[in-house]
Short mmCIF file of C-alpha atoms and ligand atoms in Angstrom, two decimals:
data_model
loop_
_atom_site.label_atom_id
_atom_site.label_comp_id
_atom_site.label_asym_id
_atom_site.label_seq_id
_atom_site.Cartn_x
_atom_site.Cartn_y
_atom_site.Cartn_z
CA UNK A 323 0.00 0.00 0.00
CA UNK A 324 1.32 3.66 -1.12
CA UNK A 325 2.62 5.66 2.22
CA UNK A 326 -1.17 7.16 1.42
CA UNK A 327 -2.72 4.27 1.71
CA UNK A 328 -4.43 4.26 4.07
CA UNK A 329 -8.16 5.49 3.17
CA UNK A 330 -7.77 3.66 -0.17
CA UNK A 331 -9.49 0.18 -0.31
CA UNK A 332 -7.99 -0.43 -3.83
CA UNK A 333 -4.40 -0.90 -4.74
CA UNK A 334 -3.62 2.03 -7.93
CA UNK A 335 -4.11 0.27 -11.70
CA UNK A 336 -1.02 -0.27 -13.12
CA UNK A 337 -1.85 2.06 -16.16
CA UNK A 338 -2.58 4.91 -13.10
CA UNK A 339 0.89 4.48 -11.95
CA UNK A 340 2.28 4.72 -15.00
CA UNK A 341 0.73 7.74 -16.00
CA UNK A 342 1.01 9.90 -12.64
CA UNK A 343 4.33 9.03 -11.18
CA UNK A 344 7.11 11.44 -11.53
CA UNK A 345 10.23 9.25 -10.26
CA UNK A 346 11.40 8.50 -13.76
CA UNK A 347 12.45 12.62 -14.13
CA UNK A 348 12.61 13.56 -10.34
CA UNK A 349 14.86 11.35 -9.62
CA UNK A 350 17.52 14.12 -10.10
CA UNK A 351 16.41 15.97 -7.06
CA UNK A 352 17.82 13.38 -4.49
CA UNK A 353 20.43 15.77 -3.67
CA UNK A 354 18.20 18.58 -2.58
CA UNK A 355 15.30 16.45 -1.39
CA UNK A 356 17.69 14.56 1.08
CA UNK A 357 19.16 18.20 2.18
CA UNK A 358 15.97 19.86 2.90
CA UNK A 359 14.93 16.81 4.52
CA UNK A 360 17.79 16.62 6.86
CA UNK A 361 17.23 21.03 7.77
CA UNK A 362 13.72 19.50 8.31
CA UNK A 363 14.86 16.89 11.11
CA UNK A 364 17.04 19.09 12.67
CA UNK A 365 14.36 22.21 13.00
CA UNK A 366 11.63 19.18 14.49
CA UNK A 367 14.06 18.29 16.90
CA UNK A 368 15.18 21.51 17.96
CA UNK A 369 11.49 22.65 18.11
CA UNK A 370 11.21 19.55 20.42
CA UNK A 371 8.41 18.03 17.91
CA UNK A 372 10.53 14.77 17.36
CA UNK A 373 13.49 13.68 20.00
CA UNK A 374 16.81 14.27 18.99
CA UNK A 375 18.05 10.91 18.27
CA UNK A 376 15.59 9.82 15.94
CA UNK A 377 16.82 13.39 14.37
CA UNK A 378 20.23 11.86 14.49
CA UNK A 379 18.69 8.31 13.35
CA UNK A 380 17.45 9.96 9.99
CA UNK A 381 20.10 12.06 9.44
CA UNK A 382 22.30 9.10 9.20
CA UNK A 383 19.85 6.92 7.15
CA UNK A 384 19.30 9.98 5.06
CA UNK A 385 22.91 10.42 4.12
CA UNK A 386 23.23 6.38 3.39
CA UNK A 387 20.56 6.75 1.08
CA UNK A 388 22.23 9.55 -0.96
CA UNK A 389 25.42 7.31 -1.28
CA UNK A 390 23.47 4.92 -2.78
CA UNK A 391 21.91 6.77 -5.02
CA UNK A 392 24.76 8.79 -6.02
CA UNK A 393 26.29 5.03 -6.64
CA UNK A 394 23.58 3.88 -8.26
CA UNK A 395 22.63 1.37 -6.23
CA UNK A 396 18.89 2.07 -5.50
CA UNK A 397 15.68 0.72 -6.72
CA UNK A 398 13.50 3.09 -8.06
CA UNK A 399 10.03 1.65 -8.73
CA UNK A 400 6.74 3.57 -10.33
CA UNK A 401 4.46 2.59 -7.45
CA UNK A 402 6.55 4.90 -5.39
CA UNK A 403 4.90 7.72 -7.45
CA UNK A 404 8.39 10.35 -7.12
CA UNK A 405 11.47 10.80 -5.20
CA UNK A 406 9.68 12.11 -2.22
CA UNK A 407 8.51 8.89 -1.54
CA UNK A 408 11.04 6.92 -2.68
CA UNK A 409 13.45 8.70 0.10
CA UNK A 410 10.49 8.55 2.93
CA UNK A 411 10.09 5.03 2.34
CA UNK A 412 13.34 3.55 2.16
CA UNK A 413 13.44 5.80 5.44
CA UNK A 414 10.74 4.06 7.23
CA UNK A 415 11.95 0.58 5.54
CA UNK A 416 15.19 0.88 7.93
CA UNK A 417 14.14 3.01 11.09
CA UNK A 418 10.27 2.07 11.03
CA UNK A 419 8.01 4.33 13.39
CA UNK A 420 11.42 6.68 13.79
CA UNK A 421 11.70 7.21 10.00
CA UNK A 422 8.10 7.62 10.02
CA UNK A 423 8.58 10.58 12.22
CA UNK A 424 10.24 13.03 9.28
CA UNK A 425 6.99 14.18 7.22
CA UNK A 426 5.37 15.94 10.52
CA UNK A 427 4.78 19.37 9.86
CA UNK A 428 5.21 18.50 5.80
CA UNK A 429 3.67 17.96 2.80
CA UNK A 430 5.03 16.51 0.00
CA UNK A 431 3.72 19.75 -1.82
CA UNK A 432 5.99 22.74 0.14
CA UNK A 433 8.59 19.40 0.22
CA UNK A 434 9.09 19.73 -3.62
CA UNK A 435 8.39 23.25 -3.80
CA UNK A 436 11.87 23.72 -1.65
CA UNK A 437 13.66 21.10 -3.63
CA UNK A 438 13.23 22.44 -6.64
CA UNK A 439 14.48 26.09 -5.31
CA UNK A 440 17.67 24.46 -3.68
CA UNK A 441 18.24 22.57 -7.15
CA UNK A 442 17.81 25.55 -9.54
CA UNK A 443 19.54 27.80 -7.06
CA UNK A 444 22.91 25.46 -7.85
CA UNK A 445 21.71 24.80 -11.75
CA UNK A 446 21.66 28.78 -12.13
CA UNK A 447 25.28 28.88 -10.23
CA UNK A 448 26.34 26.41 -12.96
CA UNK A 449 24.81 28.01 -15.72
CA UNK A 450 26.27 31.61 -14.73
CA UNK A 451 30.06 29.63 -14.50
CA UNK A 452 29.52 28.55 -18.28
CA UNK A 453 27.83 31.36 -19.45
CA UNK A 454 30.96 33.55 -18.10
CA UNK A 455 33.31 31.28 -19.41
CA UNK A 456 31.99 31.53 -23.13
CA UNK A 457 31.97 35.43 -22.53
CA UNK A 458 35.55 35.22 -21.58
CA UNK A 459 35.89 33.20 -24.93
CA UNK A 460 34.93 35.76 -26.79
CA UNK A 461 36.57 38.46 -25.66
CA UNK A 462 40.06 36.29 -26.51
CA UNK A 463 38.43 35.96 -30.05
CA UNK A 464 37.66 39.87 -30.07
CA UNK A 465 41.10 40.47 -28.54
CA UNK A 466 42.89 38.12 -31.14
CA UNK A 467 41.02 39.41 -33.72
CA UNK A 468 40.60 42.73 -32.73
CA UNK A 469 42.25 44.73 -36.35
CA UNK A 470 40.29 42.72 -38.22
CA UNK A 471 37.54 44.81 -40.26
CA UNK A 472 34.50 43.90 -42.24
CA UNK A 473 31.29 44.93 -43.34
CA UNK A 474 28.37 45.73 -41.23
CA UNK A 475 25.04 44.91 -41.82
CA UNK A 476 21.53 45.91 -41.21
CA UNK A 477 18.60 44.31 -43.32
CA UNK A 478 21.31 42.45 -44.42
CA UNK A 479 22.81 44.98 -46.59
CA UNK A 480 26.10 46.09 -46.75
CA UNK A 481 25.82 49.33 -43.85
CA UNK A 482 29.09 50.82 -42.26
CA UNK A 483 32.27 49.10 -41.90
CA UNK A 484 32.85 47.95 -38.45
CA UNK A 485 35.89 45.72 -36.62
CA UNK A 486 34.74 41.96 -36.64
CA UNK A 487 35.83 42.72 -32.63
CA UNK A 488 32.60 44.79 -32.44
CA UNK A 489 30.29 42.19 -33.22
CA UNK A 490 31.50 39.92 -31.21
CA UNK A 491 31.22 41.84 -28.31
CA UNK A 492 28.03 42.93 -29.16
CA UNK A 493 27.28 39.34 -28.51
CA UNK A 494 29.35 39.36 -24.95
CA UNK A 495 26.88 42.28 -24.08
CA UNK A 496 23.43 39.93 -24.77
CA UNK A 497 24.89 37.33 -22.49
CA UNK A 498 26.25 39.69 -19.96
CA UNK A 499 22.60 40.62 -19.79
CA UNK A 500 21.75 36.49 -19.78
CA UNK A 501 23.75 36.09 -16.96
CA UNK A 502 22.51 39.63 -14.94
CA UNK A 503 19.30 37.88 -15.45
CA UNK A 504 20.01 34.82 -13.99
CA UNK A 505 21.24 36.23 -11.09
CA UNK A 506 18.17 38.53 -10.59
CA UNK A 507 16.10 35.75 -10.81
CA UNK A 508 18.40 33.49 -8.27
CA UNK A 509 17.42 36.55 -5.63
CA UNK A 510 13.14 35.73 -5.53
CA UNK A 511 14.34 32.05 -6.12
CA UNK A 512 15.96 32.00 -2.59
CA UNK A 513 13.15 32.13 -0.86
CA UNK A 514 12.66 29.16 1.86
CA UNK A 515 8.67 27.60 1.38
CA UNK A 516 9.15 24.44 3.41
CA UNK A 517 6.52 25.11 6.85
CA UNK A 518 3.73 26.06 4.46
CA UNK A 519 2.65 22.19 4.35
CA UNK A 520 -0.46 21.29 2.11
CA UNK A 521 -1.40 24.78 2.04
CA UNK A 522 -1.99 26.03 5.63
CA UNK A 523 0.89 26.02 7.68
CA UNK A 524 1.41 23.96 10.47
CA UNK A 525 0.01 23.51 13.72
CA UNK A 526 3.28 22.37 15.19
CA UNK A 527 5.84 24.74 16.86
CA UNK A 528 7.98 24.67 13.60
CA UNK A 529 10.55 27.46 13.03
CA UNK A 530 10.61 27.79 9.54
CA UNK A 531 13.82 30.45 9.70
CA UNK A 532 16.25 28.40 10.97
CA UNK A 533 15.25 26.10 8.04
CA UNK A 534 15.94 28.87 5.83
CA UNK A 535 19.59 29.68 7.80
CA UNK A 536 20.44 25.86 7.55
CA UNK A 537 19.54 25.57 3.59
CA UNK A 538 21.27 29.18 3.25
CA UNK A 539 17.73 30.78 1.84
CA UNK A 540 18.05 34.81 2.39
CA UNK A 541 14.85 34.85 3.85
CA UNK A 542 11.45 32.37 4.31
CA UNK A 543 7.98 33.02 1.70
CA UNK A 544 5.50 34.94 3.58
CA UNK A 545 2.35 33.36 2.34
CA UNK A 546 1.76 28.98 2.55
CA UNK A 547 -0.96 29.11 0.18
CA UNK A 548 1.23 31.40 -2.44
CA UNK A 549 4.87 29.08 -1.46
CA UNK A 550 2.79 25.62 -2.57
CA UNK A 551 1.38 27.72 -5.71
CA UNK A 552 3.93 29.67 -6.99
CA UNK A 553 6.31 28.35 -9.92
CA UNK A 554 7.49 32.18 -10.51
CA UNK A 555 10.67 31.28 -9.97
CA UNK A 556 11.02 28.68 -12.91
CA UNK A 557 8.83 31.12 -15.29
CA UNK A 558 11.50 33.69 -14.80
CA UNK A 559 14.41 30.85 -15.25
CA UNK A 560 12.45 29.85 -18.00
CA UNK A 561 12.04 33.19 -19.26
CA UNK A 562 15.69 34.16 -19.15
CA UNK A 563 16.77 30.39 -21.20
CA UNK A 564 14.07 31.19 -23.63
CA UNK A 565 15.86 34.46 -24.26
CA UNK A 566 19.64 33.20 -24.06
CA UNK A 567 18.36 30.66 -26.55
CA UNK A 568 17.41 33.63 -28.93
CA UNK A 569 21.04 35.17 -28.40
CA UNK A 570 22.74 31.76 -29.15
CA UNK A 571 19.72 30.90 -32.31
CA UNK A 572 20.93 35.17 -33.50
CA UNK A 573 24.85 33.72 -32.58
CA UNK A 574 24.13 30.69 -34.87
CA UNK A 575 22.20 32.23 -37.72
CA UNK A 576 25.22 34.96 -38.06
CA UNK A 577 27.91 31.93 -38.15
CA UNK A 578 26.22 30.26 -40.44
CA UNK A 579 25.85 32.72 -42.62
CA UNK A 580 29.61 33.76 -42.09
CA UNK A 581 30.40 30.07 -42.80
CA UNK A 582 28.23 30.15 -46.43
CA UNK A 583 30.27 30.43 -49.49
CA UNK A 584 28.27 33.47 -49.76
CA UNK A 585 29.81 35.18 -46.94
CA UNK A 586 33.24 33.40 -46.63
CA UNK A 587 33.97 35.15 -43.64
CA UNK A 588 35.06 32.26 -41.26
CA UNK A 589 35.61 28.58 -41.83
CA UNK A 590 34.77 26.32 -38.38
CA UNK A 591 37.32 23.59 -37.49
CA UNK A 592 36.12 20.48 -38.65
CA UNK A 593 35.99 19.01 -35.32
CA UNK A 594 32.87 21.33 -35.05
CA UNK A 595 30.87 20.22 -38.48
CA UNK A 596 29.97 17.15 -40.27
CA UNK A 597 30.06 16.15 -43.80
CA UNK A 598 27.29 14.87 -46.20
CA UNK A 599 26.77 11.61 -46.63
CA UNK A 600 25.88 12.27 -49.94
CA UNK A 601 27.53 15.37 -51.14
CA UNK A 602 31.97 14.69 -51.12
CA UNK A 603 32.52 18.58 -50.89
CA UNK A 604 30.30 19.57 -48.08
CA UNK A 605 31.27 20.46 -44.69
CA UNK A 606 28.07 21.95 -42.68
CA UNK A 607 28.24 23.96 -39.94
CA UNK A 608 26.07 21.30 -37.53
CA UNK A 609 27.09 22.69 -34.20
CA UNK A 610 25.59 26.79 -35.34
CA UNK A 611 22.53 25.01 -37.09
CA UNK A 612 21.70 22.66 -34.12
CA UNK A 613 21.98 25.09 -31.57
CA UNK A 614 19.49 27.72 -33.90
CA UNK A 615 17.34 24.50 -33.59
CA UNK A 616 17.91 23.48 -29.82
CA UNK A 617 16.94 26.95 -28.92
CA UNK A 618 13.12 26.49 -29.97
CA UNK A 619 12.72 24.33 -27.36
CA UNK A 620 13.69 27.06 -24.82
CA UNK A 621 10.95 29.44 -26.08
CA UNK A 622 8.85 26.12 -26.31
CA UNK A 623 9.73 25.37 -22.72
CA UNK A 624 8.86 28.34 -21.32
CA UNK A 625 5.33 28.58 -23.48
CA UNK A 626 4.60 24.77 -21.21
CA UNK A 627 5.37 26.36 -18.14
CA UNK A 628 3.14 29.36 -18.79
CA UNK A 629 0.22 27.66 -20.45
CA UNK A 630 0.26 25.34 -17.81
CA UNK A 631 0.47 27.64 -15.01
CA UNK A 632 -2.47 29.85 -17.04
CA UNK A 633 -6.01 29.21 -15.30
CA UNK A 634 -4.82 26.64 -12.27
CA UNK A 635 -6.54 27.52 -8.89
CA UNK A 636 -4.99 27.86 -5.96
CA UNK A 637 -2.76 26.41 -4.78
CA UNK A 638 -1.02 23.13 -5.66
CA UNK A 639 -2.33 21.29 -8.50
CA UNK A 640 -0.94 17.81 -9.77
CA UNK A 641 -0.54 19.77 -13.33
CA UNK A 642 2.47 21.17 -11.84
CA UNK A 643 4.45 17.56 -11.45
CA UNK A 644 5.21 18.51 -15.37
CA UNK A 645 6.56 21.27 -14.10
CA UNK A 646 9.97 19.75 -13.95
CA UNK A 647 9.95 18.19 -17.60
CA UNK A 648 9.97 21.91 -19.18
CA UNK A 649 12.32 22.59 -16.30
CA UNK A 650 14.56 19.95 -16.85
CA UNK A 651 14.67 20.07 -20.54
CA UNK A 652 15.76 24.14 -20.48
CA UNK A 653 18.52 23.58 -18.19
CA UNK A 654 19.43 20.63 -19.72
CA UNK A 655 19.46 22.36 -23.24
CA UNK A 656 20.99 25.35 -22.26
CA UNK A 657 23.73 23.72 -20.42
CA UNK A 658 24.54 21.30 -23.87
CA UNK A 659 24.77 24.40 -25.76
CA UNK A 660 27.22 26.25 -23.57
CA UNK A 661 29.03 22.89 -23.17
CA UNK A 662 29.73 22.93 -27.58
CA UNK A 663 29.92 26.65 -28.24
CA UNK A 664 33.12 28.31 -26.61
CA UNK A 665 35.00 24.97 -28.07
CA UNK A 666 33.54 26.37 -31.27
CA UNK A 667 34.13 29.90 -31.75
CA UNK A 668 37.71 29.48 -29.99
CA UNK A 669 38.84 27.32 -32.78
CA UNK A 670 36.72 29.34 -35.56
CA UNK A 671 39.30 30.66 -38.10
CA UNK A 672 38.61 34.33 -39.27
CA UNK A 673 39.19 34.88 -42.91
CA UNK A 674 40.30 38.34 -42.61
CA UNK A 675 41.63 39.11 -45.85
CA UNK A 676 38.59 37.96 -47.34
CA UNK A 677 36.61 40.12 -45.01
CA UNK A 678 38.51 43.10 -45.33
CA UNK A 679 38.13 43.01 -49.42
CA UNK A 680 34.63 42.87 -48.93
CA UNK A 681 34.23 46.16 -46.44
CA UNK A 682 36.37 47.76 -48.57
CA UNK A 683 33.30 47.98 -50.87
CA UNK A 684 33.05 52.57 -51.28
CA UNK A 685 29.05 52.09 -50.47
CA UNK A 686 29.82 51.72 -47.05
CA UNK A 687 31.50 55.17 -46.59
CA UNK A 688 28.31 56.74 -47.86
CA UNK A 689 27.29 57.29 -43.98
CA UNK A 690 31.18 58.81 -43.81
CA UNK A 691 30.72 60.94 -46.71
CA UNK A 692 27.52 62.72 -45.22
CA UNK A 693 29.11 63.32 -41.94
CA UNK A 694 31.94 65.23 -43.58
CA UNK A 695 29.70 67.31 -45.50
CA UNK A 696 27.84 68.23 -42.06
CA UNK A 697 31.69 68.83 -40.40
CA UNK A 698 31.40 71.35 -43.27
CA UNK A 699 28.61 72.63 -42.24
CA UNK A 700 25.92 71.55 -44.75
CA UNK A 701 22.52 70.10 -42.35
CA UNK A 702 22.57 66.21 -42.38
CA UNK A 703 19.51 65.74 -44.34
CA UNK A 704 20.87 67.72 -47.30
CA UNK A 705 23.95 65.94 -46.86
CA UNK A 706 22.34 62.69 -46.99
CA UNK A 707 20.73 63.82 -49.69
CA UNK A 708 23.90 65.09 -52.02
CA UNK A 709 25.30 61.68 -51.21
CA UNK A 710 22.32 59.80 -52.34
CA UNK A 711 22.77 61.49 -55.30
CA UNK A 712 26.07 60.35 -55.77
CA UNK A 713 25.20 57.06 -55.77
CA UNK A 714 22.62 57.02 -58.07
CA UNK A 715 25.35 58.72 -61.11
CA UNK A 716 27.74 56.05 -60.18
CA UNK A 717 25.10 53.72 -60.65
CA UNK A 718 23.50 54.86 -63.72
CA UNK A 719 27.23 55.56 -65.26
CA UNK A 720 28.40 52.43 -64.05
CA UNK A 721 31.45 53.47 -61.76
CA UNK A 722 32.18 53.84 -58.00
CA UNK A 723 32.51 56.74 -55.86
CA UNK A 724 36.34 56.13 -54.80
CA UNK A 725 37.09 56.25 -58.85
CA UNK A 726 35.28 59.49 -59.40
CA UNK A 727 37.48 63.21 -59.84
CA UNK A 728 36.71 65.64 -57.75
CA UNK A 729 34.35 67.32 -60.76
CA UNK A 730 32.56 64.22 -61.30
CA UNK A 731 31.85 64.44 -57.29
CA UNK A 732 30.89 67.95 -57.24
CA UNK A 733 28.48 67.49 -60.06
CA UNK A 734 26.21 66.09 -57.01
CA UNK A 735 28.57 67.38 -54.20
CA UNK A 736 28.72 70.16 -55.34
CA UNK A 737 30.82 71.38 -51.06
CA UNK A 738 32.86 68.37 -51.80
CA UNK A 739 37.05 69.06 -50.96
CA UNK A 740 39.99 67.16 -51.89
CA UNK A 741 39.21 65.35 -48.57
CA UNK A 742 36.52 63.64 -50.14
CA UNK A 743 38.70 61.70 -52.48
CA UNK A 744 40.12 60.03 -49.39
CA UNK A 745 37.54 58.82 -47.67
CA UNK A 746 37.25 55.07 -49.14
CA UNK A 747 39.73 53.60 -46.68
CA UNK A 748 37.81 51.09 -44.81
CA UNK A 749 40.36 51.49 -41.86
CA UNK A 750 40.44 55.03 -41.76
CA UNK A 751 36.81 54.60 -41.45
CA UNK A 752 36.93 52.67 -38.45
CA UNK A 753 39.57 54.66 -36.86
CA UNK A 754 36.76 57.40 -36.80
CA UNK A 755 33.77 56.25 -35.19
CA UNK A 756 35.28 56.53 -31.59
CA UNK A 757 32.24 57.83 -30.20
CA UNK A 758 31.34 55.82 -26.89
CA UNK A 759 30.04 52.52 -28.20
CA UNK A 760 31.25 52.82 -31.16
CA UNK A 761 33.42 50.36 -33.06
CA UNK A 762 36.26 52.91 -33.73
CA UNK A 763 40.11 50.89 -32.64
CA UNK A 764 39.88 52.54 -29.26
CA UNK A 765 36.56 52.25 -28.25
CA UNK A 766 36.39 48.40 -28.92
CA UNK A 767 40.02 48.20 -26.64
CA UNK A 768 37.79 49.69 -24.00
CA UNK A 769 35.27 47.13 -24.31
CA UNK A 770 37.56 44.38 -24.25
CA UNK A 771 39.42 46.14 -21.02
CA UNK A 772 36.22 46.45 -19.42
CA UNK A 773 34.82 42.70 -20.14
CA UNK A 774 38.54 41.72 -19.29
CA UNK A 775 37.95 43.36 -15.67
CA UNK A 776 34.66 42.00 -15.33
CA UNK A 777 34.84 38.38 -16.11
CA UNK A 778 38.46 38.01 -14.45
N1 LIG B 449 5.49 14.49 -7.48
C1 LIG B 449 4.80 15.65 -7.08
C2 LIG B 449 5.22 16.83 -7.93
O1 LIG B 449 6.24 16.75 -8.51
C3 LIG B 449 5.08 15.98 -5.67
C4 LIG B 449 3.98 16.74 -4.98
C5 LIG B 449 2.80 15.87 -4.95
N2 LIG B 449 1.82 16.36 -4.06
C6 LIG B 449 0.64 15.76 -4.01
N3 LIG B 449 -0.20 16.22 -3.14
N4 LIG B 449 0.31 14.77 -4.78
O2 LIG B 449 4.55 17.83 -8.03
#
């Protein structure tokens, strides 16, 4: 009979089991079950509500049981619904009426509600390691790369040259924001529920902050009926995956690209792609393409969580036993990707030469051209207007600004100087957008200085 047993008459259909038990994904809470389980013991004893040796009894048995199943050596069977029970029972199986003594003042629904805050709280530690770690990656790629120039793009189209540095770092910004995230959301994690029990609280002495002291929680929730409700925390965690996954799918999409013959920009190490089994000559950029793919199941993650949260009453539910498959598939996603991608984009090879011909293209001064004119006075929109016009006579007569005499230029520049002649030099382009944020040489050195600081 379950540890519930006893109003039931009927032993659960097999098919039952089956379909509500947890243990086959919960398992992985053992950890944090068995440590808020041993806070527990230790707060009834002190409170006087069970006698200090059978405190001492579980603790022991407790820890036993966590060897084992860190070994696995442990039986997990379906009829023991999740890991909750699994632990309580092969408690009771050894101590009897002493082991039975650890749920007072519990229920299994504040019981899981803790372990999953104690197991995020360490998953989010982990995550913010890796995450970090990539960052620092690319900041050695920006630094080892950091005279290397090529075009810019918005819609796509050739914009403003810029140092291949820049967008890199633009990427160490989005997951400098990831990981600010993460820790924002590891602040309303740490919040201690255990004490609310089914819904109500307790009538037993319990002292639910030196629960929270033991298990290192900043402070205890205020409300029981809101601590066995609330899955906040693992929206927000959710939440912030769903949007790394958009950095890494953005990430992915711009290597890939970079990677086409198209672009020719960078060729990946072929330790990071695969071939065709078909085609002798291909070499696909697997790693960039799966992770674009991996990261619809962080948006699709989070959309679970919140649909199934959407409409429950107060306060637990059963829906929220999936809870942990949405959970557990995020972190689990997230983590493969950051485990793949520094590997990758250290050993990416830059083809700068390649990238440098291509920014070299005189369009991308256009922007440069306009700003001179208003340096000469002239307002921008005339300027960008003069240069517009520019363009279209090298178009229609089939040549290119940096080939044009200063007539030809003044025929729709008609302010132009000698100066303008000079400004197709895709460095010397660079060199002058040193306004803060910009990707001019010395403004991307003080990027990489300040990510340096921050991520040593
Ligand atoms: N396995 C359950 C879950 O993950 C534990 C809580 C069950 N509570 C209950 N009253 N059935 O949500």
């Amino acid at each position: 009979m379950a540890l519930w047993g006893g109003r039931f008459e009927e032993e659960t259909n097999r098919e039952v089991a089956k379909y509500t038990e947890s243990i086959s994904f919960d398992r992985r809470l053992f950890r944090h079950d068995i440590a808020g389980s041993i806070a527990h013991v230790h707060m009834l004893a002190r409170q006087n509500i069970i006698p200090q040796a059978t405190s001492e009894a579980i603790e022991r048995e407790l820890l036993k049981i966590r060897d084992r199943m860190e070994k696995g050596d442990f039986e997990y069977s379906i009829e023991l619904e999740d890991i909750h029970m699994h632990i309580e029972s092969a408690l009771i199986g050894v101590l009897g009426a002493e082991g039975a003594r650890v749920h007072s003042a519990r229920s299994r629904n504040d019981q899981v509600a803790v372990d999953v805050r104690l197991y995020l709280r360490d998953q989010i530690d982990l995550l913010l390691e890796k995450v970090e770690f990539f960052q620092k990656i690319l900041v050695e790629r920006a630094e080892t790369d950091k005279r290397a120039i090529m075009p810019g793009f918005t819609h796509l189209q050739h914009a403003q040259v810029v140092l291949f540095a820049h967008h890199l770092l633009a990427y160490v910004e989005m997951f400098g924001r990831d990981a600010e995230r993460l820790r924002d959301c590891r602040v309303r994690l740490n919040r201690m529920p255990l004490g609310a029990g089914a819904i109500a609280g307790s009538t037993l002495p319990i002292d639910r902050a030196s629960v929270a002291e033991e298990l290192h929680f900043a402070e205890v929730t205020r409300n029981s009926m809101d601590s066995v409700a609330d899955r906040d925390f693992a929206l927000e965690l959710l939440s912030d995956l769903a949007i790394f996954g958009i950095h890494i799918s953005r990430l992915s999409e711009d290597i890939i690209l970079w990677s086409s013959q198209e672009f020719d920009f960078v060729e990946l190490s072929d330790d990071y792609c695969t071939g065709s089994s078909l085609m002798p000559q291909k070499k696909n950029p697997d790693v960039a393409e799966l992770s674009r793919g991996k990261s619809a199941r962080l948006t699709g993650d989070l959309m679970t969580l919140l649909t199934m949260c959407k409409g429950l009453p107060l306060t637990y539910n059963r829906d929220l036993q999936e809870d942990k498959l949405a959970i557990f598939d995020a972190l689990d996603t997230a983590t493969a990707i950051l485990t793949v991608y520094p590997g990758m984009i250290a050993k990416m090879k830059i083809k700068a030469d390649h990238m440098r011909a291509r920014a070299a293209d005189p369009y991308l001064m256009a922007t440069d051209m306009a700003e001179e004119l208003v340096r000469l006075g002239v307002p921008f929109r005339t300027a960008h207007s003069r240069v517009g016009s520019l363009v279209k006579y090298c178009r229609e007569n089939n040549t290119s600004p940096e080939k044009l005499t200063l007539a030809q230029m003044r025929e729709s520049i008609p302010e132009a100087t000698e100066a303008f002649l000079n400004l197709f030099d895709p460095e010397a382009s660079v060199a002058k957008r040193e306004s803060e944020g910009g990707t001019g040489f010395r403004s991307v050195e003080r990027q990489i200085a300040y990510w340096k600081e921050r991520l040593a």
